[in-house]
Every structure is written in C-alpha cells, then in structure tokens.
Amino acid sequence: MKSFLLFVSAASAFTSPATHHGIPSSHARSSRTAVTMIETDTLLAALPGVAALGVSLQKSNFGGGVAVAPMHTAMPTEKVDITLARNNFKRWNDALQTKNPTVVADLYSSEALSFLPTVSPMHIKDGTNTEEYFTAFVQKNPFGTITDDSVQPYGTGDAYLHSGLYTFELGTGAERAPVQARFSYVWKKEDGSWKISHHHSSVRPAGPDMLQVARDNFKKWNDALQTKDPKKVAALYSAAGDLSFLPTVSPEHIKDGSSTEDYFTAFVQKNPFGTITDDSVMVFDDGDAYLHSGLYTFDLGEGRKRAPTEARFSYVWRKSGGDYKITHHHSSVRPE
C-alpha cells in the first residue's frame, strides 16, 4: 500500500485576498483551504530537502500515523576570541568614563555574580552593592589599559574568561598616577547581551628586588674570578652572538666567548677581587633584562704589591634559558 502525506494549504498564501482565478472574494474565502493527498515517494523525489525537516511516514502501517522528528536549528554563535574580549573590556572602560555608577553596574550580571574588587574587602554578589562600589571608584577618574591578556572560551561560545594585567591611571592633575593590577573577568551571554558574571581585580604584587638580583649576579661573577678558571668566568657571558665586552685593560671590543676566555686567562692571574662602592639598576622586558652600572674597586696583585684600582662598570644581564647571562660589559678605570 502506498503512503500518502496530507497537505493543507491556504490559498491566500499564493493569491490576492480579493479573487482566486476569477472567483469572487466571498467564494474565495469559503474555499481558502485545499486538502491534497500526495504519495510519499513522489514527494521525497521532488523535494529531497524534506528529509532534513524530519518528516517520516510508516509505510508498512498507514494507521500508525505520521512521526515528525523535532527540528533543531543550530543558531550561529559570536566568535569568542581576544578581539571580542578586548572590545567588551573597552565597553566596561568606556562606562567608567561616564562617571555614572549605574551605567557601569549594568554591565554586571543580575542572575549570578561574584565580584572581588581591587580596593574593597567585600565579596559582591548583587547589583546594588556593585553600584555602591563604583559610586566611589568612578570619582578617582579611572582609565584602564590592558598590558597583557589571554582568553579561554567556554561552552558553545556563550561564556569566556578574560584575564591578565592592566594599568589604571587614577587621580587628577599632579596627583594622577598609574597603578598596576591583575584582572579576571568571566563574561556570559544573558538574553543576547554580554554580562560580567565574575570580576576579580587585585593590585599587582611587587616583583623581585632587581637591585639585589643585580648584586647577587655580580657576586657570581666575582666568585668565578676567585676560581682563577677563565672558562667559569667566560661561561657567565652570552654565547648567543649578542655579546659586547669592553674590558678594563684591553683595547679590544670582544664579541665572542673564545676571546672572552682569552682575556680572563690573563686577568685572573692578577688575583682580582671586586667590591661595589656605588650602583644602580634599570630594568627592561619585565625583569628579563637589566642594566647594572656604577663604581667598583678592584684589589689586584699579591703581597705588598697588592693595591686597589677604582673603576666604573656597566653590565647588561639578560635571561637565557632561565639563567641570566652578561650580554654587555663595559669596565674602565675611574678618571682622577
């Protein structure tokens, strides 16, 4: 037995409401629907795409009725990437510039919130307290700039974590100053709009004392001199092809490890011992490199001939494979 699909169609979907092939409108209204029986095989042959609509018939038992599969349409989702995260951060930062706490608080979730602010001990979980926090904060004229960030999408792209480092300019006039901080935002889609469901901001802890790091590295260099092994001293200098070494008592500009070793082969025989008398440090690349410069005194020679020599130094130490190496060393006798 052939299976049939009943099609019920409205004539007005294909014709004007006034007439239907010359029939007066009153008759057209009374005959607006038509019932058509179409063989299933014929329909599927004519409309291959109908299978995608989930229509199926039980061919073996017409009395079994028509089984219609539920239709699931994949809704396009917004691409979650670093650009989206930064754009949403800009929305938040722009809201701060309005100095309207309600505008800022409106970006936070009204469904589920966890807010750990920079300068408040509270764990804020509702919009009222969020607005109260920003009432005071916006008066500090805050302006945030992201200095390092990353993003982690969740689910089907309806949530993501944006975290990293930002710097805030706070205050007015001569009192305006930067504050380095860290951030974590979780943004979630609520009724088609991105909302902040979690925000944790904290002042960035102080890094290592780079002056102490510089002095510790100088001690490593000075201790290597005491071994009188030129290889150990030369091993503290960069072998990555970026060396510039201007020694105290050599006219050469040394740029490779072998020449560095040759220089120290003679120098260590003078029994050198260095003592820093004045120094300062300049930090680069978030502490991956620094310039250590100042004055030092070297005791040289043996017995009664041992005497101090006042000199000046400039070292650039750069991290290489987790260890600091000297990429530049300029040493000169201190002018009288």
mmCIF file of C-alpha atoms in Angstrom:
data_model
loop_
_atom_site.group_PDB
_atom_site.id
_atom_site.type_symbol
_atom_site.label_atom_id
_atom_site.label_comp_id
_atom_site.label_asym_id
_atom_site.label_seq_id
_atom_site.Cartn_x
_atom_site.Cartn_y
_atom_site.Cartn_z
ATOM 1 C CA MET A 1 0.000 0.000 0.000
ATOM 2 C CA LYS A 2 1.303 3.437 -0.916
ATOM 3 C CA SER A 3 1.677 6.014 1.820
ATOM 4 C CA PHE A 4 0.307 9.491 1.493
ATOM 5 C CA LEU A 5 1.068 12.872 3.084
ATOM 6 C CA LEU A 6 -1.820 15.270 3.604
ATOM 7 C CA PHE A 7 -1.015 18.846 2.552
ATOM 8 C CA VAL A 8 -3.297 21.612 3.798
ATOM 9 C CA SER A 9 -2.509 24.965 2.196
ATOM 10 C CA ALA A 10 -4.027 28.429 2.425
ATOM 11 C CA ALA A 11 -4.980 29.862 -0.925
ATOM 12 C CA SER A 12 -4.291 33.383 0.318
ATOM 13 C CA ALA A 13 -0.617 32.483 0.584
ATOM 14 C CA PHE A 14 -0.481 32.292 -3.203
ATOM 15 C CA THR A 15 -3.266 34.651 -4.367
ATOM 16 C CA SER A 16 -4.589 38.073 -3.500
ATOM 17 C CA PRO A 17 -7.382 38.125 -0.893
ATOM 18 C CA ALA A 18 -9.814 39.620 -3.438
ATOM 19 C CA THR A 19 -10.004 36.903 -6.084
ATOM 20 C CA HIS A 20 -8.878 33.413 -6.826
ATOM 21 C CA HIS A 21 -8.654 32.730 -10.534
ATOM 22 C CA GLY A 22 -11.678 34.911 -11.229
ATOM 23 C CA ILE A 23 -13.809 33.617 -8.353
ATOM 24 C CA PRO A 24 -15.496 36.348 -6.280
ATOM 25 C CA SER A 25 -13.831 37.117 -2.972
ATOM 26 C CA SER A 26 -16.690 35.674 -0.889
ATOM 27 C CA HIS A 27 -16.294 32.311 -2.596
ATOM 28 C CA ALA A 28 -12.522 32.567 -2.270
ATOM 29 C CA ARG A 29 -12.836 32.972 1.481
ATOM 30 C CA SER A 30 -15.125 29.952 1.735
ATOM 31 C CA SER A 31 -12.647 27.886 -0.332
ATOM 32 C CA ARG A 32 -9.389 29.198 1.198
ATOM 33 C CA THR A 33 -8.071 25.763 2.135
ATOM 34 C CA ALA A 34 -7.441 22.718 -0.011
ATOM 35 C CA VAL A 35 -6.591 19.191 1.032
ATOM 36 C CA THR A 36 -4.226 17.286 -1.228
ATOM 37 C CA MET A 37 -3.038 13.702 -0.911
ATOM 38 C CA ILE A 38 0.460 13.169 -2.302
ATOM 39 C CA GLU A 39 2.370 9.892 -2.496
ATOM 40 C CA THR A 40 5.300 9.984 -0.102
ATOM 41 C CA ASP A 41 7.783 8.570 -2.601
ATOM 42 C CA THR A 42 6.760 11.188 -5.140
ATOM 43 C CA LEU A 43 7.165 13.977 -2.599
ATOM 44 C CA LEU A 44 10.612 12.855 -1.469
ATOM 45 C CA ALA A 45 11.758 12.526 -5.065
ATOM 46 C CA ALA A 46 10.522 16.016 -5.864
ATOM 47 C CA LEU A 47 11.769 17.645 -2.658
ATOM 48 C CA PRO A 48 14.961 15.966 -1.427
ATOM 49 C CA GLY A 49 15.334 18.596 1.302
ATOM 50 C CA VAL A 50 12.137 17.500 3.017
ATOM 51 C CA ALA A 51 14.091 14.756 4.786
ATOM 52 C CA ALA A 52 16.013 17.465 6.605
ATOM 53 C CA LEU A 53 12.742 18.703 8.082
ATOM 54 C CA GLY A 54 12.308 15.446 9.964
ATOM 55 C CA VAL A 55 9.184 14.186 8.139
ATOM 56 C CA SER A 56 8.749 10.401 8.026
ATOM 57 C CA LEU A 57 5.850 8.025 7.342
ATOM 58 C CA GLN A 58 5.349 4.464 8.434
ATOM 59 C CA LYS A 59 4.985 2.800 5.056
ATOM 60 C CA SER A 60 4.066 -0.609 6.497
ATOM 61 C CA ASN A 61 1.137 0.667 8.569
ATOM 62 C CA PHE A 62 -0.714 3.765 7.417
ATOM 63 C CA GLY A 63 -2.882 3.587 10.511
ATOM 64 C CA GLY A 64 0.248 4.139 12.597
ATOM 65 C CA GLY A 65 0.116 7.835 11.782
ATOM 66 C CA VAL A 66 2.841 10.288 10.905
ATOM 67 C CA ALA A 67 6.026 10.555 13.006
ATOM 68 C CA VAL A 68 7.529 14.036 12.913
ATOM 69 C CA ALA A 69 11.101 14.400 14.290
ATOM 70 C CA PRO A 70 11.826 17.531 16.315
ATOM 71 C CA MET A 71 13.605 20.187 14.333
ATOM 72 C CA HIS A 72 16.869 21.586 15.814
ATOM 73 C CA THR A 73 18.349 24.626 14.157
ATOM 74 C CA ALA A 74 21.952 25.465 15.091
ATOM 75 C CA MET A 75 21.987 29.128 15.940
ATOM 76 C CA PRO A 76 25.132 30.960 14.865
ATOM 77 C CA THR A 77 27.255 32.000 17.848
ATOM 78 C CA GLU A 78 29.501 35.032 18.129
ATOM 79 C CA LYS A 79 33.165 34.165 17.714
ATOM 80 C CA VAL A 80 34.844 34.226 21.111
ATOM 81 C CA ASP A 81 38.419 35.416 20.731
ATOM 82 C CA ILE A 82 40.807 38.013 22.135
ATOM 83 C CA THR A 83 39.247 40.739 19.956
ATOM 84 C CA LEU A 84 35.776 40.156 21.433
ATOM 85 C CA ALA A 85 37.239 40.121 24.954
ATOM 86 C CA ARG A 86 39.084 43.393 24.398
ATOM 87 C CA ASN A 87 36.002 45.010 22.873
ATOM 88 C CA ASN A 88 33.935 44.069 25.925
ATOM 89 C CA PHE A 89 36.689 45.414 28.180
ATOM 90 C CA LYS A 90 36.501 48.674 26.209
ATOM 91 C CA ARG A 91 32.734 48.802 26.846
ATOM 92 C CA TRP A 92 33.451 48.447 30.557
ATOM 93 C CA ASN A 93 36.248 51.048 30.486
ATOM 94 C CA ASP A 94 34.083 53.443 28.473
ATOM 95 C CA ALA A 95 31.334 53.036 31.083
ATOM 96 C CA LEU A 96 33.811 54.162 33.756
ATOM 97 C CA GLN A 97 34.437 57.343 31.775
ATOM 98 C CA THR A 98 30.755 58.302 32.082
ATOM 99 C CA LYS A 99 31.268 58.513 35.879
ATOM 100 C CA ASN A 100 27.782 57.055 36.179
ATOM 101 C CA PRO A 101 27.902 54.036 38.544
ATOM 102 C CA THR A 102 24.560 52.769 37.245
ATOM 103 C CA VAL A 103 25.949 52.529 33.699
ATOM 104 C CA VAL A 104 28.929 50.512 34.964
ATOM 105 C CA ALA A 105 26.851 48.266 37.238
ATOM 106 C CA ASP A 106 24.504 47.494 34.335
ATOM 107 C CA LEU A 107 27.324 45.523 32.668
ATOM 108 C CA TYR A 108 27.326 43.060 35.573
ATOM 109 C CA SER A 109 25.060 40.014 35.722
ATOM 110 C CA SER A 110 21.756 40.212 37.535
ATOM 111 C CA GLU A 111 21.495 36.395 37.607
ATOM 112 C CA ALA A 112 24.717 35.145 39.196
ATOM 113 C CA LEU A 113 27.513 37.472 40.256
ATOM 114 C CA SER A 114 30.877 37.141 42.019
ATOM 115 C CA PHE A 115 32.780 40.447 42.196
ATOM 116 C CA LEU A 116 36.051 40.829 44.126
ATOM 117 C CA PRO A 117 37.072 44.483 43.652
ATOM 118 C CA THR A 118 40.584 45.912 43.780
ATOM 119 C CA VAL A 119 40.158 48.123 46.826
ATOM 120 C CA SER A 120 37.278 46.549 48.755
ATOM 121 C CA PRO A 121 37.287 43.596 51.180
ATOM 122 C CA MET A 122 33.737 42.667 50.137
ATOM 123 C CA HIS A 123 32.602 39.739 48.017
ATOM 124 C CA ILE A 124 29.898 41.473 45.990
ATOM 125 C CA LYS A 125 27.060 39.269 44.752
ATOM 126 C CA ASP A 126 24.313 41.708 43.751
ATOM 127 C CA GLY A 127 23.891 44.762 41.555
ATOM 128 C CA THR A 128 23.099 47.168 44.399
ATOM 129 C CA ASN A 129 26.480 46.656 46.053
ATOM 130 C CA THR A 130 28.174 46.793 42.646
ATOM 131 C CA GLU A 131 26.676 50.222 42.023
ATOM 132 C CA GLU A 132 27.705 51.387 45.502
ATOM 133 C CA TYR A 133 31.312 50.307 44.860
ATOM 134 C CA PHE A 134 31.526 52.171 41.569
ATOM 135 C CA THR A 135 29.918 55.291 43.056
ATOM 136 C CA ALA A 136 33.199 55.941 44.857
ATOM 137 C CA PHE A 137 35.544 54.362 42.288
ATOM 138 C CA VAL A 138 34.482 56.482 39.288
ATOM 139 C CA GLN A 139 35.333 59.630 41.277
ATOM 140 C CA LYS A 140 39.001 58.627 41.016
ATOM 141 C CA ASN A 141 38.858 59.221 37.235
ATOM 142 C CA PRO A 142 39.985 55.673 36.426
ATOM 143 C CA PHE A 143 41.220 54.750 32.982
ATOM 144 C CA GLY A 144 42.367 51.179 32.343
ATOM 145 C CA THR A 145 44.879 49.928 29.781
ATOM 146 C CA ILE A 146 45.469 46.206 29.234
ATOM 147 C CA THR A 147 49.181 45.348 29.168
ATOM 148 C CA ASP A 148 48.925 41.551 28.887
ATOM 149 C CA ASP A 149 45.930 39.239 28.446
ATOM 150 C CA SER A 150 44.551 35.888 27.334
ATOM 151 C CA VAL A 151 41.102 34.390 26.740
ATOM 152 C CA GLN A 152 39.523 30.958 27.407
ATOM 153 C CA PRO A 153 36.132 30.230 25.761
ATOM 154 C CA TYR A 154 33.552 28.004 27.478
ATOM 155 C CA GLY A 155 30.534 26.006 26.336
ATOM 156 C CA THR A 156 29.311 26.802 22.845
ATOM 157 C CA GLY A 157 30.760 30.290 22.897
ATOM 158 C CA ASP A 158 28.273 31.800 25.342
ATOM 159 C CA ALA A 159 30.900 32.391 28.077
ATOM 160 C CA TYR A 160 34.613 33.097 28.351
ATOM 161 C CA LEU A 161 37.337 34.002 30.833
ATOM 162 C CA HIS A 162 39.433 37.091 30.062
ATOM 163 C CA SER A 163 42.447 37.507 32.353
ATOM 164 C CA GLY A 164 45.768 39.282 32.533
ATOM 165 C CA LEU A 165 47.357 42.553 33.591
ATOM 166 C CA TYR A 166 46.128 46.127 33.335
ATOM 167 C CA THR A 167 47.346 49.529 34.447
ATOM 168 C CA PHE A 168 44.959 52.110 35.867
ATOM 169 C CA GLU A 169 45.549 55.839 35.775
ATOM 170 C CA LEU A 170 43.921 57.278 38.900
ATOM 171 C CA GLY A 171 43.570 60.759 40.374
ATOM 172 C CA THR A 172 43.655 64.249 38.891
ATOM 173 C CA GLY A 173 46.343 66.736 37.941
ATOM 174 C CA ALA A 174 49.754 66.301 39.546
ATOM 175 C CA GLU A 175 48.362 63.553 41.793
ATOM 176 C CA ARG A 176 47.373 61.322 38.863
ATOM 177 C CA ALA A 177 49.439 58.134 38.961
ATOM 178 C CA PRO A 178 49.459 54.638 37.431
ATOM 179 C CA VAL A 179 48.524 51.539 39.426
ATOM 180 C CA GLN A 180 49.484 48.132 38.064
ATOM 181 C CA ALA A 181 46.867 45.453 38.681
ATOM 182 C CA ARG A 182 45.689 41.993 37.619
ATOM 183 C CA PHE A 183 42.237 41.037 36.341
ATOM 184 C CA SER A 184 39.944 38.082 35.754
ATOM 185 C CA TYR A 185 36.576 38.576 34.044
ATOM 186 C CA VAL A 186 34.025 35.898 33.188
ATOM 187 C CA TRP A 187 31.588 37.265 30.601
ATOM 188 C CA LYS A 188 28.361 35.334 29.876
ATOM 189 C CA LYS A 189 25.554 35.848 27.394
ATOM 190 C CA GLU A 190 22.280 36.866 29.082
ATOM 191 C CA ASP A 191 19.297 37.492 26.801
ATOM 192 C CA GLY A 192 21.652 38.077 23.897
ATOM 193 C CA SER A 193 23.936 40.551 25.718
ATOM 194 C CA TRP A 194 27.354 40.012 27.255
ATOM 195 C CA LYS A 195 27.353 40.468 31.043
ATOM 196 C CA ILE A 196 30.107 40.144 33.653
ATOM 197 C CA SER A 197 29.343 37.229 35.974
ATOM 198 C CA HIS A 198 32.726 37.260 37.687
ATOM 199 C CA HIS A 199 35.290 40.036 38.154
ATOM 200 C CA HIS A 200 38.391 39.721 40.327
ATOM 201 C CA SER A 201 40.837 42.634 40.373
ATOM 202 C CA SER A 202 43.921 42.942 42.562
ATOM 203 C CA VAL A 203 46.955 45.200 42.853
ATOM 204 C CA ARG A 204 49.921 43.548 41.173
ATOM 205 C CA PRO A 205 52.413 42.325 43.790
ATOM 206 C CA ALA A 206 55.863 43.864 43.699
ATOM 207 C CA GLY A 207 58.378 41.943 41.620
ATOM 208 C CA PRO A 208 61.804 40.850 42.830
ATOM 209 C CA ASP A 209 64.215 43.447 44.164
ATOM 210 C CA MET A 210 66.180 43.879 40.943
ATOM 211 C CA LEU A 211 68.991 45.775 42.628
ATOM 212 C CA GLN A 212 69.516 42.774 44.891
ATOM 213 C CA VAL A 213 69.284 40.444 41.867
ATOM 214 C CA ALA A 214 71.953 42.562 40.159
ATOM 215 C CA ARG A 215 74.230 42.452 43.207
ATOM 216 C CA ASP A 216 73.767 38.695 43.545
ATOM 217 C CA ASN A 217 74.738 38.220 39.898
ATOM 218 C CA PHE A 218 77.771 40.457 40.372
ATOM 219 C CA LYS A 219 78.785 38.203 43.283
ATOM 220 C CA LYS A 220 78.507 35.152 40.986
ATOM 221 C CA TRP A 221 80.824 36.905 38.540
ATOM 222 C CA ASN A 222 83.275 37.949 41.286
ATOM 223 C CA ASP A 223 83.228 34.436 42.807
ATOM 224 C CA ALA A 224 84.037 32.992 39.369
ATOM 225 C CA LEU A 225 87.115 35.229 39.275
ATOM 226 C CA GLN A 226 88.280 33.699 42.572
ATOM 227 C CA THR A 227 88.389 30.218 40.997
ATOM 228 C CA LYS A 228 91.068 31.506 38.593
ATOM 229 C CA ASP A 229 89.371 29.366 35.927
ATOM 230 C CA PRO A 230 88.804 31.568 32.848
ATOM 231 C CA LYS A 231 86.227 29.079 31.480
ATOM 232 C CA LYS A 232 83.978 29.575 34.521
ATOM 233 C CA VAL A 233 84.137 33.355 34.149
ATOM 234 C CA ALA A 234 83.552 33.229 30.383
ATOM 235 C CA ALA A 235 80.555 30.886 30.936
ATOM 236 C CA LEU A 236 78.697 33.819 32.550
ATOM 237 C CA TYR A 237 78.843 35.731 29.260
ATOM 238 C CA SER A 238 76.284 35.246 26.496
ATOM 239 C CA ALA A 239 77.101 32.750 23.752
ATOM 240 C CA ALA A 240 74.064 33.722 21.659
ATOM 241 C CA GLY A 241 76.011 36.045 19.351
ATOM 242 C CA ASP A 242 74.821 39.209 21.114
ATOM 243 C CA LEU A 243 77.878 39.939 23.257
ATOM 244 C CA SER A 244 79.576 43.320 23.592
ATOM 245 C CA PHE A 245 82.506 43.316 26.055
ATOM 246 C CA LEU A 246 84.772 46.323 26.563
ATOM 247 C CA PRO A 247 87.317 45.217 29.204
ATOM 248 C CA THR A 248 89.180 47.457 31.614
ATOM 249 C CA VAL A 249 92.701 46.799 30.348
ATOM 250 C CA SER A 250 92.198 45.714 26.735
ATOM 251 C CA PRO A 251 91.709 47.831 23.601
ATOM 252 C CA GLU A 252 89.549 45.118 22.017
ATOM 253 C CA HIS A 253 85.789 45.008 21.521
ATOM 254 C CA ILE A 254 85.103 41.383 22.383
ATOM 255 C CA LYS A 255 82.049 39.768 20.774
ATOM 256 C CA ASP A 256 82.545 36.019 21.255
ATOM 257 C CA GLY A 257 83.152 33.538 24.040
ATOM 258 C CA SER A 258 86.612 32.398 22.979
ATOM 259 C CA SER A 259 88.018 35.940 23.093
ATOM 260 C CA THR A 260 86.298 36.445 26.485
ATOM 261 C CA GLU A 261 88.066 33.351 27.814
ATOM 262 C CA ASP A 262 91.406 34.571 26.411
ATOM 263 C CA TYR A 263 91.007 37.898 28.208
ATOM 264 C CA PHE A 264 90.249 36.307 31.590
ATOM 265 C CA THR A 265 93.121 33.796 31.227
ATOM 266 C CA ALA A 266 95.478 36.697 31.905
ATOM 267 C CA PHE A 267 93.196 38.772 34.161
ATOM 268 C CA VAL A 268 92.551 36.082 36.811
ATOM 269 C CA GLN A 269 96.299 35.777 37.380
ATOM 270 C CA LYS A 270 96.186 39.251 38.968
ATOM 271 C CA ASN A 271 94.098 37.843 41.837
ATOM 272 C CA PRO A 272 91.253 40.310 41.252
ATOM 273 C CA PHE A 273 88.607 40.921 43.874
ATOM 274 C CA GLY A 274 85.856 43.449 43.156
ATOM 275 C CA THR A 275 83.822 45.466 45.639
ATOM 276 C CA ILE A 276 80.892 47.640 44.521
ATOM 277 C CA THR A 277 81.026 51.114 46.032
ATOM 278 C CA ASP A 278 78.051 52.698 44.239
ATOM 279 C CA ASP A 279 75.454 51.217 41.887
ATOM 280 C CA SER A 280 72.023 51.477 40.327
ATOM 281 C CA VAL A 281 69.814 49.270 38.171
ATOM 282 C CA MET A 282 67.488 49.833 35.202
ATOM 283 C CA VAL A 283 65.013 47.053 34.429
ATOM 284 C CA PHE A 284 63.826 46.061 30.951
ATOM 285 C CA ASP A 285 61.403 43.500 29.496
ATOM 286 C CA ASP A 286 59.606 42.880 32.805
ATOM 287 C CA GLY A 287 62.823 41.833 34.501
ATOM 288 C CA ASP A 288 64.134 39.597 31.721
ATOM 289 C CA ALA A 289 66.959 42.094 31.227
ATOM 290 C CA TYR A 290 68.554 44.835 33.290
ATOM 291 C CA LEU A 291 71.433 47.293 33.256
ATOM 292 C CA HIS A 292 73.591 47.325 36.387
ATOM 293 C CA SER A 293 76.040 50.223 36.493
ATOM 294 C CA GLY A 294 78.145 52.186 38.940
ATOM 295 C CA LEU A 295 81.537 52.168 40.632
ATOM 296 C CA TYR A 296 83.663 49.333 41.922
ATOM 297 C CA THR A 297 87.121 48.925 43.395
ATOM 298 C CA PHE A 298 89.395 46.049 42.417
ATOM 299 C CA ASP A 299 92.174 44.764 44.612
ATOM 300 C CA LEU A 300 94.886 43.425 42.292
ATOM 301 C CA GLY A 301 98.280 41.770 42.765
ATOM 302 C CA GLU A 302 99.950 39.791 45.512
ATOM 303 C CA GLY A 303 101.598 40.622 48.830
ATOM 304 C CA ARG A 304 102.984 44.129 49.156
ATOM 305 C CA LYS A 305 102.220 44.803 45.516
ATOM 306 C CA ARG A 306 98.508 44.298 46.032
ATOM 307 C CA ALA A 307 96.708 47.602 45.508
ATOM 308 C CA PRO A 308 93.195 48.909 44.872
ATOM 309 C CA THR A 309 92.091 50.187 41.469
ATOM 310 C CA GLU A 310 88.974 52.327 41.259
ATOM 311 C CA ALA A 311 86.902 51.629 38.174
ATOM 312 C CA ARG A 312 83.470 52.065 36.633
ATOM 313 C CA PHE A 313 81.185 49.331 35.335
ATOM 314 C CA SER A 314 78.158 48.736 33.146
ATOM 315 C CA TYR A 315 76.677 45.231 32.871
ATOM 316 C CA VAL A 316 73.632 44.211 30.895
ATOM 317 C CA TRP A 317 72.358 40.859 32.100
ATOM 318 C CA ARG A 318 69.673 39.095 30.066
ATOM 319 C CA LYS A 319 67.768 35.891 30.815
ATOM 320 C CA SER A 320 68.738 32.988 28.599
ATOM 321 C CA GLY A 321 67.242 29.550 29.294
ATOM 322 C CA GLY A 322 66.137 30.680 32.754
ATOM 323 C CA ASP A 323 69.585 31.985 33.777
ATOM 324 C CA TYR A 324 70.970 35.483 33.490
ATOM 325 C CA LYS A 325 73.904 35.945 31.124
ATOM 326 C CA ILE A 326 76.060 39.018 30.530
ATOM 327 C CA THR A 327 75.332 40.446 27.069
ATOM 328 C CA HIS A 328 77.240 43.683 27.652
ATOM 329 C CA HIS A 329 80.128 44.555 29.986
ATOM 330 C CA HIS A 330 81.979 47.848 29.866
ATOM 331 C CA SER A 331 84.650 48.453 32.504
ATOM 332 C CA SER A 332 87.006 51.423 32.697
ATOM 333 C CA VAL A 333 89.486 52.912 35.151
ATOM 334 C CA ARG A 334 87.889 55.763 37.040
ATOM 335 C CA PRO A 335 89.272 59.117 35.894
ATOM 336 C CA GLU A 336 91.068 61.144 38.565
#
